[in-house]
Coordinates of N, CA and C in Angstrom, one line a residue:
Q1 N 77.3 112.4 121.3 CA 78.2 111.2 120.6 C 78.2 110.4 118.9
L2 N 77.2 111.2 118.5 CA 77.0 110.7 117.3 C 78.0 111.0 116.4
E3 N 78.5 112.5 116.3 CA 79.7 112.8 115.8 C 81.4 112.3 116.3
I4 N 81.4 112.0 117.6 CA 82.7 111.4 118.0 C 82.6 110.2 117.4
G5 N 81.1 109.1 117.6 CA 80.5 107.5 116.6 C 80.9 107.8 115.7
M6 N 81.6 108.3 114.6 CA 81.6 107.5 113.6 C 83.2 108.5 112.8
T7 N 84.0 108.8 114.5 CA 85.6 109.4 114.4 C 86.1 107.8 114.1
S8 N 87.3 107.6 113.2 CA 88.2 106.7 113.1 C 89.3 106.9 114.2
P9 N 89.4 105.7 114.6 CA 90.5 105.5 115.9 C 91.6 106.6 115.6
E10 N 92.2 106.9 114.7 CA 93.6 107.3 114.3 C 93.4 108.3 114.3
R11 N 91.8 109.2 113.9 CA 91.4 110.5 114.6 C 91.2 111.0 115.8
L12 N 91.2 109.9 116.5 CA 90.8 110.2 118.2 C 92.0 110.6 118.4
H13 N 93.0 110.4 118.2 CA 94.4 110.6 118.5 C 95.3 111.8 117.4
E14 N 94.1 112.5 117.1 CA 94.9 113.4 116.1 C 95.8 113.1 115.2
E15 N 95.8 111.9 114.5 CA 96.7 111.7 113.9 C 96.0 112.1 112.1
S16 N 97.0 111.7 111.6 CA 96.8 112.5 110.0 C 95.4 111.7 109.4
Y17 N 94.6 112.6 108.6 CA 93.2 112.5 108.2 C 93.9 111.4 106.8
T18 N 93.1 110.2 106.6 CA 93.2 109.7 105.3 C 92.0 109.4 104.5
F19 N 92.1 108.6 103.4 CA 90.8 108.4 103.2 C 90.7 107.1 103.8
S20 N 91.4 106.2 104.3 CA 91.1 105.0 105.2 C 90.7 105.6 106.3
S21 N 90.5 107.3 106.5 CA 89.6 107.4 107.4 C 88.4 107.4 107.3
D22 N 88.0 107.6 105.7 CA 86.2 107.8 105.1 C 85.7 106.3 105.1
I23 N 86.9 105.6 105.3 CA 86.3 104.0 105.2 C 86.5 103.4 106.3
W24 N 86.4 104.0 107.7 CA 86.1 104.1 108.3 C 84.9 104.1 108.6
S25 N 84.5 105.9 108.3 CA 83.0 106.7 108.5 C 81.9 106.0 107.8
L26 N 83.1 105.5 106.6 CA 81.7 104.6 105.7 C 80.9 103.1 106.1
G27 N 82.3 102.6 107.0 CA 81.7 101.0 107.9 C 80.5 102.0 109.1
C28 N 80.6 102.7 109.4 CA 79.9 103.2 110.7 C 78.5 103.7 109.5
L29 N 78.4 104.7 108.8 CA 77.5 104.6 108.0 C 76.5 103.4 107.9
L30 N 77.1 102.6 107.5 CA 76.8 100.8 106.6 C 76.0 100.3 107.7
Y31 N 76.6 100.4 108.8 CA 76.5 99.7 110.2 C 74.8 100.5 110.5
E32 N 75.3 101.6 110.6 CA 73.6 102.4 111.4 C 72.7 102.4 110.1
L33 N 73.0 102.3 109.1 CA 71.7 102.3 107.7 C 70.8 101.1 108.6
A34 N 71.8 100.2 108.3 CA 71.4 98.5 109.1 C 70.7 98.0 110.2
A35 N 71.4 98.7 111.3 CA 70.7 98.6 112.5 C 70.3 99.3 113.4
L36 N 70.2 100.9 112.6 CA 69.4 101.8 113.2 C 69.9 102.5 114.0
Q37 N 71.1 102.4 114.3 CA 72.0 102.7 115.5 C 73.5 102.5 115.2
S38 N 74.3 103.8 115.7 CA 75.5 103.6 115.7 C 76.4 102.4 116.1
P39 N 77.5 102.0 115.8 CA 77.6 100.7 115.6 C 78.5 100.6 117.5
F40 N 78.9 102.1 117.8 CA 79.4 101.9 119.1 C 78.5 103.1 120.5
Y41 N 77.4 103.0 119.9 CA 76.3 103.4 120.6 C 75.8 102.6 121.7
E42 N 75.7 103.6 122.8 CA 75.3 102.7 124.3 C 75.0 103.7 125.3
N43 N 73.8 103.2 125.6 CA 72.6 104.3 126.5 C 73.8 104.4 127.9
R44 N 73.8 105.3 128.4 CA 74.6 106.3 129.7 C 76.2 105.4 128.9
L45 N 76.5 105.5 127.6 CA 78.3 105.1 127.8 C 78.8 106.7 127.5
N46 N 79.6 106.9 128.8 CA 80.6 108.1 128.8 C 82.1 107.9 127.7
L47 N 82.1 109.6 127.6 CA 82.6 109.7 126.4 C 84.1 108.8 126.5
Y48 N 85.0 108.3 127.7 CA 85.8 107.8 128.3 C 85.7 106.3 127.1
L49 N 85.2 105.8 127.5 CA 84.4 104.3 127.2 C 84.3 104.3 125.7
L50 N 83.1 105.1 125.3 CA 83.1 104.8 123.8 C 84.4 105.4 123.0
T51 N 85.3 106.0 123.2 CA 86.7 106.2 123.2 C 87.1 104.9 122.7
K52 N 87.3 104.0 123.8 CA 87.9 103.3 124.1 C 87.2 101.8 122.9
K53 N 85.8 102.1 123.0 CA 84.9 100.7 122.1 C 85.7 100.9 120.6
I54 N 85.5 102.6 120.4 CA 86.2 102.7 119.2 C 87.2 102.6 118.5
E55 N 88.8 102.5 119.7 CA 89.9 102.7 119.8 C 89.9 100.7 119.6
R56 N 89.4 99.9 119.9 CA 89.5 98.4 120.3 C 88.0 97.9 118.9
G57 N 87.4 98.9 118.0 CA 86.5 98.1 117.1 C 85.9 97.2 117.6
S58 N 85.4 97.8 118.8 CA 84.0 96.9 119.5 C 83.2 97.4 119.4
Y59 N 82.4 96.2 118.8 CA 80.7 96.9 118.4 C 80.0 95.4 118.2
P60 N 78.5 95.7 118.7 CA 77.7 94.0 118.4 C 77.9 94.1 116.8
P61 N 77.7 92.6 116.4 CA 77.9 92.3 115.2 C 76.2 92.3 114.4
L62 N 76.3 92.5 113.6 CA 75.0 92.5 112.4 C 74.0 91.2 113.0
P63 N 73.2 91.4 112.9 CA 72.8 89.8 113.4 C 72.3 88.9 111.7
S64 N 73.4 87.9 111.8 CA 73.5 86.9 110.4 C 72.2 86.1 110.1
N65 N 71.4 86.1 110.7 CA 70.0 85.9 110.3 C 69.3 87.1 110.0
V66 N 69.4 88.0 110.0 CA 69.0 89.5 109.0 C 69.8 89.5 107.8
Y67 N 70.8 90.0 108.2 CA 71.7 90.7 107.6 C 72.5 89.2 106.7
S68 N 73.0 90.1 105.2 CA 74.0 88.9 104.2 C 75.4 88.7 105.0
S69 N 76.1 87.6 104.6 CA 77.3 87.8 105.2 C 78.2 89.2 103.9
K70 N 78.3 89.3 103.1 CA 78.6 90.3 102.3 C 78.3 91.5 103.1
L71 N 77.2 91.4 103.3 CA 76.9 93.1 103.9 C 77.6 93.2 105.4
R72 N 77.9 91.8 105.9 CA 78.1 92.2 108.0 C 79.9 92.0 107.4
Q73 N 80.7 91.4 106.2 CA 81.9 91.1 106.0 C 82.7 92.9 105.7
V74 N 82.3 93.6 104.9 CA 82.2 94.7 104.2 C 82.7 95.9 105.6
V75 N 81.2 95.4 106.4 CA 81.4 96.3 107.4 C 82.1 95.8 108.5
S76 N 82.0 94.9 108.7 CA 83.5 94.4 109.7 C 85.6 94.7 108.7
D77 N 84.9 94.6 107.6 CA 86.2 95.0 107.2 C 86.6 96.5 107.6
C78 N 85.4 97.0 107.0 CA 85.5 98.9 107.3 C 85.8 99.7 108.3
L79 N 85.6 98.2 109.2 CA 86.1 99.3 111.0 C 86.7 98.5 111.4
Q80 N 87.8 98.2 110.8 CA 89.3 97.7 111.3 C 90.2 98.5 112.0
P81 N 90.4 98.8 113.4 CA 90.8 99.4 114.1 C 92.5 100.0 113.5
I82 N 93.3 99.4 112.8 CA 94.1 99.5 112.3 C 93.9 100.1 110.7
P83 N 94.5 101.4 110.7 CA 93.9 101.9 109.3 C 94.6 101.3 108.1
D84 N 95.5 100.5 108.2 CA 96.2 99.6 107.2 C 95.3 98.7 106.7
D85 N 94.5 98.2 107.4 CA 93.8 96.5 107.5 C 92.4 96.7 106.7
R86 N 91.9 98.2 106.7 CA 90.7 98.2 106.2 C 90.7 98.7 104.5
P87 N 90.0 98.5 103.7 CA 90.1 97.9 102.6 C 89.9 99.4 101.9
D88 N 90.3 99.3 100.5 CA 89.9 101.0 99.7 C 88.4 100.6 99.1
I89 N 88.1 102.1 98.5 CA 86.8 102.3 98.1 C 86.5 101.4 97.1
E90 N 87.7 100.8 96.1 CA 87.3 100.0 94.9 C 86.9 98.4 95.1
Y91 N 87.3 98.1 96.3 CA 86.6 96.7 97.3 C 85.5 96.9 97.2
V92 N 85.5 98.3 98.2 CA 83.6 98.2 98.6 C 82.5 98.4 97.6
Y93 N 83.5 99.5 96.8 CA 82.5 99.5 95.5 C 82.1 98.0 94.9
G94 N 83.0 97.3 94.8 CA 82.8 95.6 93.9 C 82.1 95.4 94.6
V95 N 82.0 95.1 96.4 CA 81.0 94.6 97.0 C 79.8 94.9 96.8
A96 N 79.3 96.1 96.6 CA 78.1 96.8 96.6 C 77.7 95.9 95.4
L97 N 78.9 96.1 94.2 CA 78.6 95.8 92.7 C 77.7 94.3 92.9
D98 N 78.4 93.3 93.5 CA 78.1 91.9 93.7 C 76.9 91.9 94.2
M99 N 76.6 92.6 95.3 CA 75.2 92.6 96.2 C 74.4 92.6 95.1
T100 N 74.5 94.0 94.6 CA 73.2 94.5 93.7 C 73.1 93.2 92.2
A101 N 74.3 92.9 92.3 CA 73.2 91.8 91.1 C 72.6 90.7 91.5
T102 N 73.1 90.2 92.6 CA 72.5 89.2 92.8 C 71.2 89.4 94.1
A103 N 70.7 90.4 94.2 CA 69.6 91.5 94.6 C 68.6 90.8 94.3
P104 N 67.4 90.2 94.2 CA 66.1 90.1 94.0 C 65.7 91.6 93.0
A105 N 64.9 91.5 91.7 CA 65.0 92.8 91.4 C 63.2 93.7 92.3
P106 N 63.6 94.8 92.4 CA 61.7 95.3 93.1 C 61.1 95.3 92.2
P107 N 60.0 94.8 92.6 CA 58.9 94.9 92.0 C 58.4 96.4 90.9
S108 N 57.9 96.1 89.5 CA 57.9 96.8 88.3 C 57.0 97.3 88.8
A109 N 56.9 98.6 88.3 CA 55.9 100.1 88.1 C 54.2 99.6 87.6
V110 N 54.7 98.8 86.6 CA 53.1 98.4 85.9 C 52.7 97.0 86.9
S111 N 53.2 96.4 87.9 CA 52.7 95.3 88.7 C 51.9 95.8 89.5
I112 N 52.8 97.1 90.2 CA 52.1 97.5 91.4 C 50.7 98.6 90.7
A113 N 50.6 99.4 89.3 CA 50.1 99.6 89.4 C 48.5 98.8 88.7
A114 N 48.6 97.9 88.3 CA 48.0 96.6 88.1 C 47.1 96.1 89.3
A115 N 47.3 96.8 90.7 CA 47.4 95.5 91.3 C 45.6 96.2 91.7
P116 N 44.9 95.2 92.2 CA 43.9 95.7 92.6 C 43.4 96.6 94.0
T117 N 42.6 98.0 94.0 CA 42.3 97.9 94.7 C 41.5 97.7 95.8

């Protein structure tokens, strides 16, 4: 299920492979990194039902109380069933830059080293 779980709807129908297919897979990967499971995974889901979920782009949304609206939106944009409705990589990269610019800085190595033991 993991292999087909990242396959774009157009590739399920053996249509041509495009950069848009990569954007779909990136959306699946981002979702999986956040939720720790594939967007289309469901216990006991047979291959037919899994295919239908992918074709519709039907997946549980990432919780709004845990994940930023920017992350949830970029995942949603990447997982659009129609390839022309998906963003290009420049858009995704821009969102990533924007998210890192507004993220709090990680603790420095000095402050960690200076912590009492």
